[in-house]
mmCIF file of C-alpha atoms in Angstrom:
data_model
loop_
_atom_site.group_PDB
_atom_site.id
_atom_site.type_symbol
_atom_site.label_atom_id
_atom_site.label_comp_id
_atom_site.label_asym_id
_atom_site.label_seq_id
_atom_site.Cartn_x
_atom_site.Cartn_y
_atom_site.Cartn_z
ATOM 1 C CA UNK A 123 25.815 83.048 32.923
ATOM 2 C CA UNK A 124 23.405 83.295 29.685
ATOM 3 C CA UNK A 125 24.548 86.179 27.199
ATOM 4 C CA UNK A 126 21.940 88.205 25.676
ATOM 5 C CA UNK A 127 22.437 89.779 22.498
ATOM 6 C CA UNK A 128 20.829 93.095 20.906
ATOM 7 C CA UNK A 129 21.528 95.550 23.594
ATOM 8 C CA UNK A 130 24.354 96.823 26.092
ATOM 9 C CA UNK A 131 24.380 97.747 29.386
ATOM 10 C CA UNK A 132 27.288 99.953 31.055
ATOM 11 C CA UNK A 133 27.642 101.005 34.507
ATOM 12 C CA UNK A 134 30.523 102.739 36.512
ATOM 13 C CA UNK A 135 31.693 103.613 40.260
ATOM 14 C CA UNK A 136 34.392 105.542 39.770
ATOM 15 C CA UNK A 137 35.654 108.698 41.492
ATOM 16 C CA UNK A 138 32.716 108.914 44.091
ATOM 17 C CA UNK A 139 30.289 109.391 40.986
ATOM 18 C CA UNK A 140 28.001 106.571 39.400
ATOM 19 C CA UNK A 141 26.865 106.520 35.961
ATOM 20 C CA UNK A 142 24.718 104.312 33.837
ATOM 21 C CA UNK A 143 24.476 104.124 29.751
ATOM 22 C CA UNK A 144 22.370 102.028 27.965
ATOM 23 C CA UNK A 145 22.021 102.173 24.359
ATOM 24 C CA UNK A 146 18.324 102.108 22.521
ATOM 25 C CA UNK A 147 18.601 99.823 19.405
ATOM 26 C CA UNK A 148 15.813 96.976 19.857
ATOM 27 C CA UNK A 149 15.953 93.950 17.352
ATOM 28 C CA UNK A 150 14.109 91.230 16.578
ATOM 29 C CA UNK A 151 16.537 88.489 14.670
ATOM 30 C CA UNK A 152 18.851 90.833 12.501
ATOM 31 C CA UNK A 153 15.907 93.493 12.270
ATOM 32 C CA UNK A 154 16.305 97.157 13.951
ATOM 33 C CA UNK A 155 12.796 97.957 15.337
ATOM 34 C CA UNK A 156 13.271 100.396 17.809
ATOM 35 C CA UNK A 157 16.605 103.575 17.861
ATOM 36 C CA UNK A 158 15.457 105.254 20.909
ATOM 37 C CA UNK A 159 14.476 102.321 23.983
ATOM 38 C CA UNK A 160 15.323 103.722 27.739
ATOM 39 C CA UNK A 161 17.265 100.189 28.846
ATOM 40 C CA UNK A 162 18.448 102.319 32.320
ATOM 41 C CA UNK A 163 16.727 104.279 35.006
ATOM 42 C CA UNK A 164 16.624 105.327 38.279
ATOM 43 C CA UNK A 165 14.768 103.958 40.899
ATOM 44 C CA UNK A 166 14.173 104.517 44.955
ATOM 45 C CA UNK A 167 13.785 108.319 45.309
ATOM 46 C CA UNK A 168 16.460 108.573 42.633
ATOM 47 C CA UNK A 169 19.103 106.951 44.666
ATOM 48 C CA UNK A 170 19.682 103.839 42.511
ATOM 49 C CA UNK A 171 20.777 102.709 38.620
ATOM 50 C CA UNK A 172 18.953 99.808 37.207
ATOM 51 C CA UNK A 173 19.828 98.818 33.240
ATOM 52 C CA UNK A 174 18.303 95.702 31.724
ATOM 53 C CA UNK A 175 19.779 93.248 29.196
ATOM 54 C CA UNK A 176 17.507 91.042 27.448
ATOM 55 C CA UNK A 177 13.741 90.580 26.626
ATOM 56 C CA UNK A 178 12.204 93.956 27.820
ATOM 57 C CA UNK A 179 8.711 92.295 28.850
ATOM 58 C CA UNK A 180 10.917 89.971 31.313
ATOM 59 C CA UNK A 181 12.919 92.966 32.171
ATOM 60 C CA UNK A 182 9.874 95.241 33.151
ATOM 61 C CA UNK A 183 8.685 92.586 35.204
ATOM 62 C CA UNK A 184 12.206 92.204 37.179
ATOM 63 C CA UNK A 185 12.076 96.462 37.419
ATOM 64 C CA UNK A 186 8.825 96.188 39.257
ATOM 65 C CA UNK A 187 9.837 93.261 41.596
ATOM 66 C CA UNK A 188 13.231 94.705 42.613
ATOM 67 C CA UNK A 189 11.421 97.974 42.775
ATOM 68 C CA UNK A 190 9.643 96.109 45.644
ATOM 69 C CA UNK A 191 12.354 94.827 47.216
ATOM 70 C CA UNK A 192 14.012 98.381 47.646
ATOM 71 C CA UNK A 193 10.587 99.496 49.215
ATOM 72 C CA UNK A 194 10.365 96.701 51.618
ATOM 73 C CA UNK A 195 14.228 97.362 52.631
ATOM 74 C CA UNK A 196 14.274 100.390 52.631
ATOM 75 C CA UNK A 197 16.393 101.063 49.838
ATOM 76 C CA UNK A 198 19.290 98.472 50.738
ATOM 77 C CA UNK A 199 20.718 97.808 47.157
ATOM 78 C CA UNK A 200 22.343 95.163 48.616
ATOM 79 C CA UNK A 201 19.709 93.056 50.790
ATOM 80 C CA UNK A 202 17.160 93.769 47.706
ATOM 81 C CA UNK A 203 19.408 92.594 45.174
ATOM 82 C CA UNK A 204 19.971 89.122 47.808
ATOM 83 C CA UNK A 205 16.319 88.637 48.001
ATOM 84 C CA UNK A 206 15.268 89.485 44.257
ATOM 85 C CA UNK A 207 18.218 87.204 43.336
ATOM 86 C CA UNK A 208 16.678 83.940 45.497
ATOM 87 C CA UNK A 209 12.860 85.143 44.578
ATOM 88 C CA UNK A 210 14.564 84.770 40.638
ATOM 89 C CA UNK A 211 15.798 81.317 41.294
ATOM 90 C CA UNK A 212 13.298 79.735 43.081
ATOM 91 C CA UNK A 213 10.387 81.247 41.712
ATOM 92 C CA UNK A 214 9.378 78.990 38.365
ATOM 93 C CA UNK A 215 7.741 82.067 36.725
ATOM 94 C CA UNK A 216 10.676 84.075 37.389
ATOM 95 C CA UNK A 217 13.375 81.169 36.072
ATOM 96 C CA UNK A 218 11.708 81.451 33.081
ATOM 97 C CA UNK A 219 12.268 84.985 32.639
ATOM 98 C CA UNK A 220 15.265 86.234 29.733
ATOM 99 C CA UNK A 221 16.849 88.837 31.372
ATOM 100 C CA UNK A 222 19.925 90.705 33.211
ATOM 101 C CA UNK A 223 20.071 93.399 35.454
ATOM 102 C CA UNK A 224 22.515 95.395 36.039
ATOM 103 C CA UNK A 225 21.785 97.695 39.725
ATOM 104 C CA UNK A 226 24.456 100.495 41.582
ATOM 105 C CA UNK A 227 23.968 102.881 44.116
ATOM 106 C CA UNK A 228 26.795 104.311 45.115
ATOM 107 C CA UNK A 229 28.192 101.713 47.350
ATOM 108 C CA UNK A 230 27.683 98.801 45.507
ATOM 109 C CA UNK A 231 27.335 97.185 41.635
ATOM 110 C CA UNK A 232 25.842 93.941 41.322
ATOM 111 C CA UNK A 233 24.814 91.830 37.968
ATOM 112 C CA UNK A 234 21.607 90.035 38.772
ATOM 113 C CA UNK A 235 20.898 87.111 36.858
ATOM 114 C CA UNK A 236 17.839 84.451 35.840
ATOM 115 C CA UNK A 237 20.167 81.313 37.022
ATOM 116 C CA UNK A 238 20.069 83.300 40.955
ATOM 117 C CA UNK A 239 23.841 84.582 40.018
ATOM 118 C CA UNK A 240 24.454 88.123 42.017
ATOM 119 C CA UNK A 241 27.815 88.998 41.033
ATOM 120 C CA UNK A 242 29.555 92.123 43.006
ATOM 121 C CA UNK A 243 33.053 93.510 40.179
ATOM 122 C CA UNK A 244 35.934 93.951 42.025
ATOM 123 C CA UNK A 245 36.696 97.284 40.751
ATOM 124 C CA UNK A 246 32.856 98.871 40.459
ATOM 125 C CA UNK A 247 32.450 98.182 36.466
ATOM 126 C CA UNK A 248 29.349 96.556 34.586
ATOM 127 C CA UNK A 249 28.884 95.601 31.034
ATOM 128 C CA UNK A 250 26.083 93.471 30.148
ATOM 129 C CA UNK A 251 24.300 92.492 26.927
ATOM 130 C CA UNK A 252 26.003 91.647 23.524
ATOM 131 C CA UNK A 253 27.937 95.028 23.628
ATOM 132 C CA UNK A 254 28.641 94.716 27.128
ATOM 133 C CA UNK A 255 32.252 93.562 26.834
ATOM 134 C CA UNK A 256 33.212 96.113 24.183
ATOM 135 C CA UNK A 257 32.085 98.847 26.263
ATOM 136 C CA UNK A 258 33.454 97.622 29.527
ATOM 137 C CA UNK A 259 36.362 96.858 28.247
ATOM 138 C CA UNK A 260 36.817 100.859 27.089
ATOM 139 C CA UNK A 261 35.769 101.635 30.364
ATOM 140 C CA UNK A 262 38.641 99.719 31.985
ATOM 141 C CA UNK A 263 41.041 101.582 29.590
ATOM 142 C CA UNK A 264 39.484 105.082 30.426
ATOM 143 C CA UNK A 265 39.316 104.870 33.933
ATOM 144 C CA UNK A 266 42.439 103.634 34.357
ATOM 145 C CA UNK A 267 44.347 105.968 31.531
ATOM 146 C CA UNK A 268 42.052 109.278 31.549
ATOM 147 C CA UNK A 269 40.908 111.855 33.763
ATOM 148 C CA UNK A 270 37.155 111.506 32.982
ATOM 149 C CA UNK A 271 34.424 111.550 35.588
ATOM 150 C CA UNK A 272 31.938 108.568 35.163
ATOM 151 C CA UNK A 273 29.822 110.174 33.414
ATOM 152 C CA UNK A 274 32.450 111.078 30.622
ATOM 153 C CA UNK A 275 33.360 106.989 30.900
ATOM 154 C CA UNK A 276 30.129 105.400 30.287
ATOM 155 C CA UNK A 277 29.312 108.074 27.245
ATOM 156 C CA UNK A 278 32.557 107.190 25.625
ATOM 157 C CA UNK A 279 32.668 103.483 26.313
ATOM 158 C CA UNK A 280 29.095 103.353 25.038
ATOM 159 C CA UNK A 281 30.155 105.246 21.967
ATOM 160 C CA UNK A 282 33.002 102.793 21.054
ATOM 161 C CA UNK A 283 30.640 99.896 21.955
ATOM 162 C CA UNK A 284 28.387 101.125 19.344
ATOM 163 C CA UNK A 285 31.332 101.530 16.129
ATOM 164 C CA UNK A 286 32.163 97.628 17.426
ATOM 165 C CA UNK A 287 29.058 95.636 18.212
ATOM 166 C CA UNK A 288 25.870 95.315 15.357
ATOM 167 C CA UNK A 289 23.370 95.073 18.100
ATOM 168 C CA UNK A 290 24.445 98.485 20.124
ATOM 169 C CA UNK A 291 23.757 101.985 18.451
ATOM 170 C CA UNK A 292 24.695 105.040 19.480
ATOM 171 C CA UNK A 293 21.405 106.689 20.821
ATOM 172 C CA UNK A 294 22.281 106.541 24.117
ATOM 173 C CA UNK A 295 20.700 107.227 27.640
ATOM 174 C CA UNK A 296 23.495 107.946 30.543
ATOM 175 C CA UNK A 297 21.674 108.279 34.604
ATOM 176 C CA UNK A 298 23.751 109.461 37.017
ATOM 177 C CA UNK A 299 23.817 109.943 41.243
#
């Protein structure tokens, strides 16, 4: 699976909760150009999480098709996420595309990626992006070893992300369901 530096991506099931954080730094090369970018959102009458890793052109472009597929099935995270994974790998526009996605509702996680990869964690946790492992791997620790809600999770994983990776900052954007 590709890795995609300058941003992070951090979701988490946990508790009957789902949360989403994704920080705002932008960069071109080694240059900040943007603090305050919304990477996450919610989508299908507010009932699921999508955060992007990657080249935000490509990833507005995968937000509007899997927006799609949750209208045409009815807001099935997990059939859309099938068919905007096959559309991604067969389509040659799509291929070409430099992104991630990270979806949830609160059933299922999935990473969706450009190669047609749709990859389901065992245990409901999503880090994406060049910050991505820091912060999922203080996820693991807090979930496992704190009584936080999800919420509380992502907004301290994200935070520790940020003192560890150059391409996360700390202005960060948490959705929840």
């Amino acid at each position: 699976m590709t890795t995609f530096h300058a941003t992070t991506v951090l979701c988490v099931r946990h508790r009957g909760q789902v949360a989403m954080a994704g920080d705002g730094q932008v960069t071109i090369g080694n240059t900040i150009v943007k603090a305050g970018a919304r990477k996450v959102r919610k989508l299908y009458q507010d009932r699921v999480l999508a955060g992007f890793a990657g080249a935000a052109a490509d990833a507005f472009t995968l937000f509007a098709r899997f927006e799609a597929k949750l209208e045409e099935h009815r807001g099935s995270l997990a059939r859309s996420a099938v068919e905007l994974a096959k559309d991604w790998r067969a389509d040659r526009v799509l291929r070409r595309l430099e992104a991630l996605l990270a979806i949830a509702d609160r059933e299922h996680a999935f990473i969706v990626s450009g190669t047609g990869d749709l990859i389901e964690p065992d245990d409901g946790l999503i880090g994406i992006g060049s910050g991505g492992a820091f912060a999922l791997a203080a996820a693991r620790a807090l979930v496992g070893h704190s009584e936080l809600d999800a919420k509380a999770v992502v907004t301290e994983a994200m935070r520790i992300a940020a003192d560890l990776c150059i391409y996360t900052n700390d202005h960060v954007t948490v959705e929840t369901l």
